[in-house]
Amino acid sequence: MPNMKRKAQALNEASEDENADESDEQTSETSSGSGADGSELEGSDIDSASDGNSEVDVDFEFFDPQEIDFHGLKALLQTYLDGSTFNCSELVDTVIKQKTVGTVVKTTDSIDPIAVLTVLPLRRYASLTCLKEIRKYLEANCDSNCQQAFQQTWGDAHAGLLVSERLVNAPPQLAPPLNQALFDEIDWAQDDEPTQELRDSFKLNLYILVSRVFTDPNAPDAVPKKKQKAGKAQEAVIIYARPEDEYYHKHCSWSYRFPVTSREVEKDELQPLRMVLGITAKQAGSARQEMDQVVGNMAGSMN
């Protein structure tokens, strides 16, 4: 079965389960999605600007990236390197042309994506200027303790770059089905791609993720001082912009952080950082399983 039809069928099944659950129990906040043929997962989102008593119904739809999404995707991805110049148009074109793997999320009242999640096999796209620029940027900001791990992971024949961006007000409930759809598609692409070379390019067992995180200078100590080992620096409290990144970070093989310097923030404001992490396919599966247990996954029937 072609990849698009399988994704739509799976999301339709998830929609039936979600609607059945909603008939038994009213939830205050859920998210939804659809397949490329318009299948929907219905839900509602709390209006953060309200007094907390009113609800705004929002339907979220999942699509394969298309040419019509070019400008919306470019708006999402143009800050991928935090103001550093890179060939963003080439990156967007690559995301769109890779038909078998990758998902954008839209609301029913907007044609522009509010989220994108895909993976680019690094060996397959090694000649792209945008990937060379991304690697150069990440290496320039890499912690010395992670330099070797980063280079080995990036250079591995079975490594992929997870490209994930979404609007800050996107509901966290989107994360589990969006990530599940991605890894389902990676499996399907190993059968669906037209040539053996392309099918083999998705036999990935290592991933690099570039994440947005923050530290709160006003947060209380994560570990009471009396419990800290002598001479050990206080670990900063990390706030994750995307819920899945917390679990990927927890299960990853290596990670490093560096400050975002493209915009100024006050000392008492949340301090923006970039986190880069390396994670194996097995670790990613464990992270997703834990996230599903905590956040919930309305598309669980896709398995």
PDB file of C-alpha atoms in Angstrom:
ATOM      1  CA  MET A   1       0.000   0.000   0.000  1.00  0.00           C
ATOM      2  CA  PRO A   2       1.458   3.427  -0.895  1.00  0.00           C
ATOM      3  CA  ASN A   3       2.772   5.439   2.003  1.00  0.00           C
ATOM      4  CA  MET A   4       0.188   8.268   1.768  1.00  0.00           C
ATOM      5  CA  LYS A   5      -2.720   5.822   1.846  1.00  0.00           C
ATOM      6  CA  ARG A   6      -1.281   3.921   4.787  1.00  0.00           C
ATOM      7  CA  LYS A   7      -0.829   7.129   6.776  1.00  0.00           C
ATOM      8  CA  ALA A   8      -4.373   8.260   5.968  1.00  0.00           C
ATOM      9  CA  GLN A   9      -5.841   4.882   6.895  1.00  0.00           C
ATOM     10  CA  ALA A  10      -3.967   4.806  10.194  1.00  0.00           C
ATOM     11  CA  LEU A  11      -5.092   8.315  11.095  1.00  0.00           C
ATOM     12  CA  ASN A  12      -8.665   7.430  10.182  1.00  0.00           C
ATOM     13  CA  GLU A  13      -8.519   4.531  12.613  1.00  0.00           C
ATOM     14  CA  ALA A  14      -7.106   6.873  15.273  1.00  0.00           C
ATOM     15  CA  SER A  15      -9.939   9.301  14.545  1.00  0.00           C
ATOM     16  CA  GLU A  16     -12.551   6.608  15.164  1.00  0.00           C
ATOM     17  CA  ASP A  17     -10.922   5.673  18.476  1.00  0.00           C
ATOM     18  CA  GLU A  18     -10.629   9.309  19.549  1.00  0.00           C
ATOM     19  CA  ASN A  19     -14.238  10.083  18.693  1.00  0.00           C
ATOM     20  CA  ALA A  20     -15.381   7.014  20.608  1.00  0.00           C
ATOM     21  CA  ASP A  21     -13.413   8.110  23.643  1.00  0.00           C
ATOM     22  CA  GLU A  22     -14.810  11.641  23.452  1.00  0.00           C
ATOM     23  CA  SER A  23     -18.360  10.302  23.485  1.00  0.00           C
ATOM     24  CA  ASP A  24     -17.674   8.681  26.867  1.00  0.00           C
ATOM     25  CA  GLU A  25     -15.592  11.390  28.457  1.00  0.00           C
ATOM     26  CA  GLN A  26     -15.257  15.112  27.738  1.00  0.00           C
ATOM     27  CA  THR A  27     -11.689  16.347  27.684  1.00  0.00           C
ATOM     28  CA  SER A  28     -10.638  19.931  28.220  1.00  0.00           C
ATOM     29  CA  GLU A  29      -7.734  19.901  25.794  1.00  0.00           C
ATOM     30  CA  THR A  30      -6.917  17.540  22.892  1.00  0.00           C
ATOM     31  CA  SER A  31      -5.211  17.810  19.525  1.00  0.00           C
ATOM     32  CA  SER A  32      -6.088  16.382  16.129  1.00  0.00           C
ATOM     33  CA  GLY A  33      -4.699  15.549  12.721  1.00  0.00           C
ATOM     34  CA  SER A  34      -5.521  14.262   9.272  1.00  0.00           C
ATOM     35  CA  GLY A  35      -3.985  12.243   6.512  1.00  0.00           C
ATOM     36  CA  ALA A  36      -3.133  13.509   3.059  1.00  0.00           C
ATOM     37  CA  ASP A  37      -6.665  12.674   1.843  1.00  0.00           C
ATOM     38  CA  GLY A  38      -8.385  14.810   4.496  1.00  0.00           C
ATOM     39  CA  SER A  39      -8.949  12.306   7.287  1.00  0.00           C
ATOM     40  CA  GLU A  40      -9.285  14.155  10.571  1.00  0.00           C
ATOM     41  CA  LEU A  41      -8.658  13.741  14.257  1.00  0.00           C
ATOM     42  CA  GLU A  42     -10.966  16.201  15.930  1.00  0.00           C
ATOM     43  CA  GLY A  43     -10.288  18.000  19.163  1.00  0.00           C
ATOM     44  CA  SER A  44     -10.235  21.319  20.938  1.00  0.00           C
ATOM     45  CA  ASP A  45      -7.585  23.696  22.172  1.00  0.00           C
ATOM     46  CA  ILE A  46      -7.789  26.082  25.092  1.00  0.00           C
ATOM     47  CA  ASP A  47      -7.641  29.738  24.108  1.00  0.00           C
ATOM     48  CA  SER A  48      -4.659  30.999  26.092  1.00  0.00           C
ATOM     49  CA  ALA A  49      -5.878  34.558  25.727  1.00  0.00           C
ATOM     50  CA  SER A  50      -9.213  33.799  27.362  1.00  0.00           C
ATOM     51  CA  ASP A  51     -10.189  33.934  31.014  1.00  0.00           C
ATOM     52  CA  GLY A  52      -9.694  30.185  31.255  1.00  0.00           C
ATOM     53  CA  ASN A  53     -13.399  29.306  31.036  1.00  0.00           C
ATOM     54  CA  SER A  54     -13.954  29.356  27.270  1.00  0.00           C
ATOM     55  CA  GLU A  55     -12.818  26.872  24.645  1.00  0.00           C
ATOM     56  CA  VAL A  56     -11.848  27.430  21.038  1.00  0.00           C
ATOM     57  CA  ASP A  57     -12.326  24.438  18.736  1.00  0.00           C
ATOM     58  CA  VAL A  58      -9.340  23.829  16.480  1.00  0.00           C
ATOM     59  CA  ASP A  59      -8.855  20.957  14.050  1.00  0.00           C
ATOM     60  CA  PHE A  60      -5.295  19.981  13.164  1.00  0.00           C
ATOM     61  CA  GLU A  61      -4.597  18.207   9.894  1.00  0.00           C
ATOM     62  CA  PHE A  62      -1.527  16.164   8.934  1.00  0.00           C
ATOM     63  CA  PHE A  63      -0.327  16.377   5.321  1.00  0.00           C
ATOM     64  CA  ASP A  64       2.608  15.360   3.190  1.00  0.00           C
ATOM     65  CA  PRO A  65       4.670  18.497   2.366  1.00  0.00           C
ATOM     66  CA  GLN A  66       3.640  20.052  -0.957  1.00  0.00           C
ATOM     67  CA  GLU A  67       4.757  22.899  -3.209  1.00  0.00           C
ATOM     68  CA  ILE A  68       2.000  25.124  -1.816  1.00  0.00           C
ATOM     69  CA  ASP A  69       3.738  24.889   1.575  1.00  0.00           C
ATOM     70  CA  PHE A  70       7.016  26.432   0.372  1.00  0.00           C
ATOM     71  CA  HIS A  71       6.623  29.914   1.855  1.00  0.00           C
ATOM     72  CA  GLY A  72       5.053  28.654   5.077  1.00  0.00           C
ATOM     73  CA  LEU A  73       7.846  26.138   5.581  1.00  0.00           C
ATOM     74  CA  LYS A  74      10.463  28.754   4.821  1.00  0.00           C
ATOM     75  CA  ALA A  75       8.955  30.975   7.513  1.00  0.00           C
ATOM     76  CA  LEU A  76       9.214  28.082  10.004  1.00  0.00           C
ATOM     77  CA  LEU A  77      12.751  27.055   9.043  1.00  0.00           C
ATOM     78  CA  GLN A  78      14.445  30.384   8.322  1.00  0.00           C
ATOM     79  CA  THR A  79      15.561  30.657  11.978  1.00  0.00           C
ATOM     80  CA  TYR A  80      16.852  27.070  12.056  1.00  0.00           C
ATOM     81  CA  LEU A  81      20.389  28.415  12.481  1.00  0.00           C
ATOM     82  CA  ASP A  82      19.330  31.354  14.652  1.00  0.00           C
ATOM     83  CA  GLY A  83      20.125  34.124  12.213  1.00  0.00           C
ATOM     84  CA  SER A  84      23.193  32.554  10.605  1.00  0.00           C
ATOM     85  CA  THR A  85      23.026  32.636   6.823  1.00  0.00           C
ATOM     86  CA  PHE A  86      22.253  29.336   5.123  1.00  0.00           C
ATOM     87  CA  ASN A  87      20.431  28.104   2.045  1.00  0.00           C
ATOM     88  CA  CYS A  88      16.982  27.815   3.598  1.00  0.00           C
ATOM     89  CA  SER A  89      15.251  27.568   0.211  1.00  0.00           C
ATOM     90  CA  GLU A  90      17.277  24.475  -0.636  1.00  0.00           C
ATOM     91  CA  LEU A  91      16.351  22.908   2.701  1.00  0.00           C
ATOM     92  CA  VAL A  92      12.646  23.605   2.127  1.00  0.00           C
ATOM     93  CA  ASP A  93      12.809  22.243  -1.430  1.00  0.00           C
ATOM     94  CA  THR A  94      14.401  19.047  -0.124  1.00  0.00           C
ATOM     95  CA  VAL A  95      11.717  18.602   2.537  1.00  0.00           C
ATOM     96  CA  ILE A  96       8.982  19.029  -0.087  1.00  0.00           C
ATOM     97  CA  LYS A  97      10.543  16.776  -2.744  1.00  0.00           C
ATOM     98  CA  GLN A  98      11.072  13.922  -0.288  1.00  0.00           C
ATOM     99  CA  LYS A  99       7.593  12.499  -0.785  1.00  0.00           C
ATOM    100  CA  THR A 100       7.736   9.326   1.295  1.00  0.00           C
ATOM    101  CA  VAL A 101       8.884  10.757   4.634  1.00  0.00           C
ATOM    102  CA  GLY A 102       7.836  14.002   6.303  1.00  0.00           C
ATOM    103  CA  THR A 103       4.687  15.633   7.665  1.00  0.00           C
ATOM    104  CA  VAL A 104       3.353  19.159   8.002  1.00  0.00           C
ATOM    105  CA  VAL A 105       0.555  20.149  10.363  1.00  0.00           C
ATOM    106  CA  LYS A 106      -2.039  22.772   9.513  1.00  0.00           C
ATOM    107  CA  THR A 107      -5.181  24.111  11.106  1.00  0.00           C
ATOM    108  CA  THR A 108      -8.399  24.031   9.112  1.00  0.00           C
ATOM    109  CA  ASP A 109      -8.492  27.829   8.898  1.00  0.00           C
ATOM    110  CA  SER A 110      -4.945  28.319   7.555  1.00  0.00           C
ATOM    111  CA  ILE A 111      -3.029  27.177   4.484  1.00  0.00           C
ATOM    112  CA  ASP A 112       0.346  27.691   6.161  1.00  0.00           C
ATOM    113  CA  PRO A 113       1.932  24.893   8.197  1.00  0.00           C
ATOM    114  CA  ILE A 114       2.210  25.389  11.947  1.00  0.00           C
ATOM    115  CA  ALA A 115       4.637  22.461  12.273  1.00  0.00           C
ATOM    116  CA  VAL A 116       6.955  20.296  10.227  1.00  0.00           C
ATOM    117  CA  LEU A 117       8.753  17.082  11.125  1.00  0.00           C
ATOM    118  CA  THR A 118      10.948  15.065   8.785  1.00  0.00           C
ATOM    119  CA  VAL A 119      14.291  13.310   8.601  1.00  0.00           C
ATOM    120  CA  LEU A 120      16.983  13.826   5.977  1.00  0.00           C
ATOM    121  CA  PRO A 121      19.345  10.861   5.462  1.00  0.00           C
ATOM    122  CA  LEU A 122      22.749  12.533   5.690  1.00  0.00           C
ATOM    123  CA  ARG A 123      24.562  10.253   3.242  1.00  0.00           C
ATOM    124  CA  ARG A 124      21.817  10.661   0.638  1.00  0.00           C
ATOM    125  CA  TYR A 125      21.911  14.458   0.799  1.00  0.00           C
ATOM    126  CA  ALA A 126      25.613  14.920   1.548  1.00  0.00           C
ATOM    127  CA  SER A 127      26.144  17.195  -1.468  1.00  0.00           C
ATOM    128  CA  LEU A 128      23.525  19.756  -0.448  1.00  0.00           C
ATOM    129  CA  THR A 129      24.854  23.197   0.434  1.00  0.00           C
ATOM    130  CA  CYS A 130      22.309  23.654   3.219  1.00  0.00           C
ATOM    131  CA  LEU A 131      23.441  20.493   5.029  1.00  0.00           C
ATOM    132  CA  LYS A 132      27.080  21.510   4.753  1.00  0.00           C
ATOM    133  CA  GLU A 133      26.158  24.882   6.268  1.00  0.00           C
ATOM    134  CA  ILE A 134      24.135  23.261   9.052  1.00  0.00           C
ATOM    135  CA  ARG A 135      27.037  20.952   9.889  1.00  0.00           C
ATOM    136  CA  LYS A 136      29.504  23.841   9.939  1.00  0.00           C
ATOM    137  CA  TYR A 137      27.247  25.828  12.286  1.00  0.00           C
ATOM    138  CA  LEU A 138      26.714  22.915  14.665  1.00  0.00           C
ATOM    139  CA  GLU A 139      30.415  22.003  14.699  1.00  0.00           C
ATOM    140  CA  ALA A 140      31.407  25.609  15.407  1.00  0.00           C
ATOM    141  CA  ASN A 141      29.218  25.586  18.511  1.00  0.00           C
ATOM    142  CA  CYS A 142      29.964  22.030  19.587  1.00  0.00           C
ATOM    143  CA  ASP A 143      31.268  21.306  23.072  1.00  0.00           C
ATOM    144  CA  SER A 144      34.783  19.893  22.959  1.00  0.00           C
ATOM    145  CA  ASN A 145      33.608  16.789  24.809  1.00  0.00           C
ATOM    146  CA  CYS A 146      31.117  16.014  22.031  1.00  0.00           C
ATOM    147  CA  GLN A 147      33.181  16.863  18.953  1.00  0.00           C
ATOM    148  CA  GLN A 148      34.162  13.288  18.204  1.00  0.00           C
ATOM    149  CA  ALA A 149      30.681  11.886  18.853  1.00  0.00           C
ATOM    150  CA  PHE A 150      29.105  14.556  16.655  1.00  0.00           C
ATOM    151  CA  GLN A 151      31.497  13.956  13.762  1.00  0.00           C
ATOM    152  CA  GLN A 152      31.148  10.180  13.975  1.00  0.00           C
ATOM    153  CA  THR A 153      27.358  10.393  14.025  1.00  0.00           C
ATOM    154  CA  TRP A 154      27.128  12.892  11.171  1.00  0.00           C
ATOM    155  CA  GLY A 155      29.512  10.828   9.056  1.00  0.00           C
ATOM    156  CA  ASP A 156      27.747   7.524   9.663  1.00  0.00           C
ATOM    157  CA  ALA A 157      26.188   5.943   6.567  1.00  0.00           C
ATOM    158  CA  HIS A 158      22.974   5.258   8.478  1.00  0.00           C
ATOM    159  CA  ALA A 159      22.478   8.649  10.171  1.00  0.00           C
ATOM    160  CA  GLY A 160      19.704  11.156   9.601  1.00  0.00           C
ATOM    161  CA  LEU A 161      19.054  14.770  10.581  1.00  0.00           C
ATOM    162  CA  LEU A 162      15.699  15.199  12.332  1.00  0.00           C
ATOM    163  CA  VAL A 163      14.248  18.522  11.164  1.00  0.00           C
ATOM    164  CA  SER A 164      11.556  19.677  13.576  1.00  0.00           C
ATOM    165  CA  GLU A 165      10.017  23.128  13.871  1.00  0.00           C
ATOM    166  CA  ARG A 166       6.603  24.320  15.035  1.00  0.00           C
ATOM    167  CA  LEU A 167       4.889  27.428  16.311  1.00  0.00           C
ATOM    168  CA  VAL A 168       5.314  27.989  20.033  1.00  0.00           C
ATOM    169  CA  ASN A 169       1.552  27.816  20.661  1.00  0.00           C
ATOM    170  CA  ALA A 170       1.118  24.429  18.973  1.00  0.00           C
ATOM    171  CA  PRO A 171      -0.472  22.069  21.538  1.00  0.00           C
ATOM    172  CA  PRO A 172       1.825  19.464  23.092  1.00  0.00           C
ATOM    173  CA  GLN A 173      -0.650  16.703  22.192  1.00  0.00           C
ATOM    174  CA  LEU A 174       0.541  16.972  18.586  1.00  0.00           C
ATOM    175  CA  ALA A 175       3.949  15.584  19.523  1.00  0.00           C
ATOM    176  CA  PRO A 176       3.182  11.854  19.992  1.00  0.00           C
ATOM    177  CA  PRO A 177       1.219  11.253  16.752  1.00  0.00           C
ATOM    178  CA  LEU A 178       3.551  13.492  14.754  1.00  0.00           C
ATOM    179  CA  ASN A 179       6.642  11.602  15.890  1.00  0.00           C
ATOM    180  CA  GLN A 180       4.930   8.250  15.490  1.00  0.00           C
ATOM    181  CA  ALA A 181       3.947   9.140  11.922  1.00  0.00           C
ATOM    182  CA  LEU A 182       7.578  10.010  11.166  1.00  0.00           C
ATOM    183  CA  PHE A 183       9.031   6.728  12.352  1.00  0.00           C
ATOM    184  CA  ASP A 184       6.226   4.761  10.688  1.00  0.00           C
ATOM    185  CA  GLU A 185       7.084   6.495   7.414  1.00  0.00           C
ATOM    186  CA  ILE A 186      10.786   5.720   7.828  1.00  0.00           C
ATOM    187  CA  ASP A 187       9.853   2.031   8.049  1.00  0.00           C
ATOM    188  CA  TRP A 188       7.470   2.264   5.080  1.00  0.00           C
ATOM    189  CA  ALA A 189      10.041   4.110   2.938  1.00  0.00           C
ATOM    190  CA  GLN A 190      12.316   1.065   3.109  1.00  0.00           C
ATOM    191  CA  ASP A 191       9.672  -0.660   0.953  1.00  0.00           C
ATOM    192  CA  ASP A 192       8.012   2.232  -0.881  1.00  0.00           C
ATOM    193  CA  GLU A 193      10.931   4.147  -2.403  1.00  0.00           C
ATOM    194  CA  PRO A 194      11.282   3.371  -6.130  1.00  0.00           C
ATOM    195  CA  THR A 195      14.934   2.246  -6.117  1.00  0.00           C
ATOM    196  CA  GLN A 196      17.008   0.042  -3.840  1.00  0.00           C
ATOM    197  CA  GLU A 197      19.436   2.908  -3.243  1.00  0.00           C
ATOM    198  CA  LEU A 198      16.641   5.166  -1.994  1.00  0.00           C
ATOM    199  CA  ARG A 199      15.106   2.380   0.075  1.00  0.00           C
ATOM    200  CA  ASP A 200      18.460   1.723   1.695  1.00  0.00           C
ATOM    201  CA  SER A 201      18.916   5.422   2.487  1.00  0.00           C
ATOM    202  CA  PHE A 202      16.135   5.149   5.083  1.00  0.00           C
ATOM    203  CA  LYS A 203      17.715   2.230   6.914  1.00  0.00           C
ATOM    204  CA  LEU A 204      18.665   4.641   9.676  1.00  0.00           C
ATOM    205  CA  ASN A 205      19.900   3.747  13.141  1.00  0.00           C
ATOM    206  CA  LEU A 206      21.323   7.121  14.275  1.00  0.00           C
ATOM    207  CA  TYR A 207      19.727  10.549  14.440  1.00  0.00           C
ATOM    208  CA  ILE A 208      20.859  14.104  15.151  1.00  0.00           C
ATOM    209  CA  LEU A 209      18.262  16.512  16.519  1.00  0.00           C
ATOM    210  CA  VAL A 210      18.620  20.270  16.859  1.00  0.00           C
ATOM    211  CA  SER A 211      16.295  21.415  19.636  1.00  0.00           C
ATOM    212  CA  ARG A 212      15.184  24.708  21.164  1.00  0.00           C
ATOM    213  CA  VAL A 213      15.430  24.886  24.940  1.00  0.00           C
ATOM    214  CA  PHE A 214      15.527  27.556  27.627  1.00  0.00           C
ATOM    215  CA  THR A 215      16.970  27.995  31.080  1.00  0.00           C
ATOM    216  CA  ASP A 216      15.159  29.958  33.744  1.00  0.00           C
ATOM    217  CA  PRO A 217      17.476  32.176  35.812  1.00  0.00           C
ATOM    218  CA  ASN A 218      14.721  32.542  38.406  1.00  0.00           C
ATOM    219  CA  ALA A 219      14.003  28.833  38.812  1.00  0.00           C
ATOM    220  CA  PRO A 220      14.775  27.191  42.160  1.00  0.00           C
ATOM    221  CA  ASP A 221      17.729  24.831  42.304  1.00  0.00           C
ATOM    222  CA  ALA A 222      17.003  21.514  40.581  1.00  0.00           C
ATOM    223  CA  VAL A 223      19.043  19.706  43.247  1.00  0.00           C
ATOM    224  CA  PRO A 224      19.258  20.862  46.869  1.00  0.00           C
ATOM    225  CA  LYS A 225      22.727  22.197  47.498  1.00  0.00           C
ATOM    226  CA  LYS A 226      23.375  19.812  50.365  1.00  0.00           C
ATOM    227  CA  LYS A 227      22.814  16.874  47.992  1.00  0.00           C
ATOM    228  CA  GLN A 228      25.272  18.103  45.378  1.00  0.00           C
ATOM    229  CA  LYS A 229      28.705  16.580  45.216  1.00  0.00           C
ATOM    230  CA  ALA A 230      31.522  18.852  46.267  1.00  0.00           C
ATOM    231  CA  GLY A 231      32.932  20.831  43.376  1.00  0.00           C
ATOM    232  CA  LYS A 232      30.059  19.939  41.015  1.00  0.00           C
ATOM    233  CA  ALA A 233      28.432  22.891  39.276  1.00  0.00           C
ATOM    234  CA  GLN A 234      24.700  23.457  39.691  1.00  0.00           C
ATOM    235  CA  GLU A 235      22.808  21.917  36.781  1.00  0.00           C
ATOM    236  CA  ALA A 236      20.563  24.481  35.110  1.00  0.00           C
ATOM    237  CA  VAL A 237      16.846  23.803  34.932  1.00  0.00           C
ATOM    238  CA  ILE A 238      15.981  23.134  31.284  1.00  0.00           C
ATOM    239  CA  ILE A 239      12.655  24.140  29.747  1.00  0.00           C
ATOM    240  CA  TYR A 240      11.861  22.313  26.513  1.00  0.00           C
ATOM    241  CA  ALA A 241      10.017  24.069  23.693  1.00  0.00           C
ATOM    242  CA  ARG A 242       8.767  20.746  22.306  1.00  0.00           C
ATOM    243  CA  PRO A 243       7.602  17.967  24.656  1.00  0.00           C
ATOM    244  CA  GLU A 244       9.275  15.120  22.756  1.00  0.00           C
ATOM    245  CA  ASP A 245      12.693  16.755  23.094  1.00  0.00           C
ATOM    246  CA  GLU A 246      12.671  16.190  26.841  1.00  0.00           C
ATOM    247  CA  TYR A 247      12.363  12.440  26.320  1.00  0.00           C
ATOM    248  CA  TYR A 248      14.850  12.329  23.453  1.00  0.00           C
ATOM    249  CA  HIS A 249      17.303  14.196  25.674  1.00  0.00           C
ATOM    250  CA  LYS A 250      16.711  11.796  28.550  1.00  0.00           C
ATOM    251  CA  HIS A 251      17.477   8.765  26.360  1.00  0.00           C
ATOM    252  CA  CYS A 252      20.169  10.188  24.045  1.00  0.00           C
ATOM    253  CA  SER A 253      23.788   9.047  23.695  1.00  0.00           C
ATOM    254  CA  TRP A 254      25.295  12.536  23.791  1.00  0.00           C
ATOM    255  CA  SER A 255      24.201  16.173  23.799  1.00  0.00           C
ATOM    256  CA  TYR A 256      25.505  19.704  24.083  1.00  0.00           C
ATOM    257  CA  ARG A 257      23.995  23.161  24.441  1.00  0.00           C
ATOM    258  CA  PHE A 258      25.003  26.630  23.374  1.00  0.00           C
ATOM    259  CA  PRO A 259      23.389  30.066  23.798  1.00  0.00           C
ATOM    260  CA  VAL A 260      21.388  31.789  21.088  1.00  0.00           C
ATOM    261  CA  THR A 261      23.086  35.134  20.474  1.00  0.00           C
ATOM    262  CA  SER A 262      20.928  36.415  17.617  1.00  0.00           C
ATOM    263  CA  ARG A 263      18.647  38.308  20.001  1.00  0.00           C
ATOM    264  CA  GLU A 264      19.159  40.023  23.321  1.00  0.00           C
ATOM    265  CA  VAL A 265      17.225  39.020  26.425  1.00  0.00           C
ATOM    266  CA  GLU A 266      17.171  40.482  29.897  1.00  0.00           C
ATOM    267  CA  LYS A 267      18.997  38.661  32.677  1.00  0.00           C
ATOM    268  CA  ASP A 268      15.761  37.727  34.432  1.00  0.00           C
ATOM    269  CA  GLU A 269      14.088  36.418  31.257  1.00  0.00           C
ATOM    270  CA  LEU A 270      14.175  32.864  29.928  1.00  0.00           C
ATOM    271  CA  GLN A 271      17.561  32.332  28.319  1.00  0.00           C
ATOM    272  CA  PRO A 272      17.257  30.761  24.826  1.00  0.00           C
ATOM    273  CA  LEU A 273      19.627  27.930  23.962  1.00  0.00           C
ATOM    274  CA  ARG A 274      20.116  25.407  21.214  1.00  0.00           C
ATOM    275  CA  MET A 275      20.519  21.768  22.208  1.00  0.00           C
ATOM    276  CA  VAL A 276      22.050  19.257  19.811  1.00  0.00           C
ATOM    277  CA  LEU A 277      21.735  15.588  20.628  1.00  0.00           C
ATOM    278  CA  GLY A 278      22.552  12.220  19.129  1.00  0.00           C
ATOM    279  CA  ILE A 279      20.161   9.333  19.608  1.00  0.00           C
ATOM    280  CA  THR A 280      19.961   5.785  18.293  1.00  0.00           C
ATOM    281  CA  ALA A 281      16.830   4.325  16.731  1.00  0.00           C
ATOM    282  CA  LYS A 282      16.380   2.103  19.775  1.00  0.00           C
ATOM    283  CA  GLN A 283      16.744   5.044  22.164  1.00  0.00           C
ATOM    284  CA  ALA A 284      14.250   7.054  20.102  1.00  0.00           C
ATOM    285  CA  GLY A 285      11.742   4.218  20.421  1.00  0.00           C
ATOM    286  CA  SER A 286      12.170   4.147  24.196  1.00  0.00           C
ATOM    287  CA  ALA A 287      11.776   7.936  24.352  1.00  0.00           C
ATOM    288  CA  ARG A 288       8.581   7.846  22.301  1.00  0.00           C
ATOM    289  CA  GLN A 289       7.155   5.061  24.430  1.00  0.00           C
ATOM    290  CA  GLU A 290       7.753   7.067  27.599  1.00  0.00           C
ATOM    291  CA  MET A 291       6.297  10.195  26.013  1.00  0.00           C
ATOM    292  CA  ASP A 292       3.154   8.301  24.977  1.00  0.00           C
ATOM    293  CA  GLN A 293       2.670   7.143  28.563  1.00  0.00           C
ATOM    294  CA  VAL A 294       3.002  10.669  29.961  1.00  0.00           C
ATOM    295  CA  VAL A 295       1.474  12.864  27.228  1.00  0.00           C
ATOM    296  CA  GLY A 296      -0.822  10.273  25.639  1.00  0.00           C
ATOM    297  CA  ASN A 297      -1.030   9.301  21.974  1.00  0.00           C
ATOM    298  CA  MET A 298      -4.347   9.577  20.179  1.00  0.00           C
ATOM    299  CA  ALA A 299      -2.832   7.832  17.146  1.00  0.00           C
ATOM    300  CA  GLY A 300      -1.737   4.770  19.117  1.00  0.00           C
ATOM    301  CA  SER A 301      -3.733   2.564  16.771  1.00  0.00           C
ATOM    302  CA  MET A 302      -1.211   3.392  14.023  1.00  0.00           C
ATOM    303  CA  ASN A 303       1.129   0.742  15.460  1.00  0.00           C
TER     304      ASN A 303
END
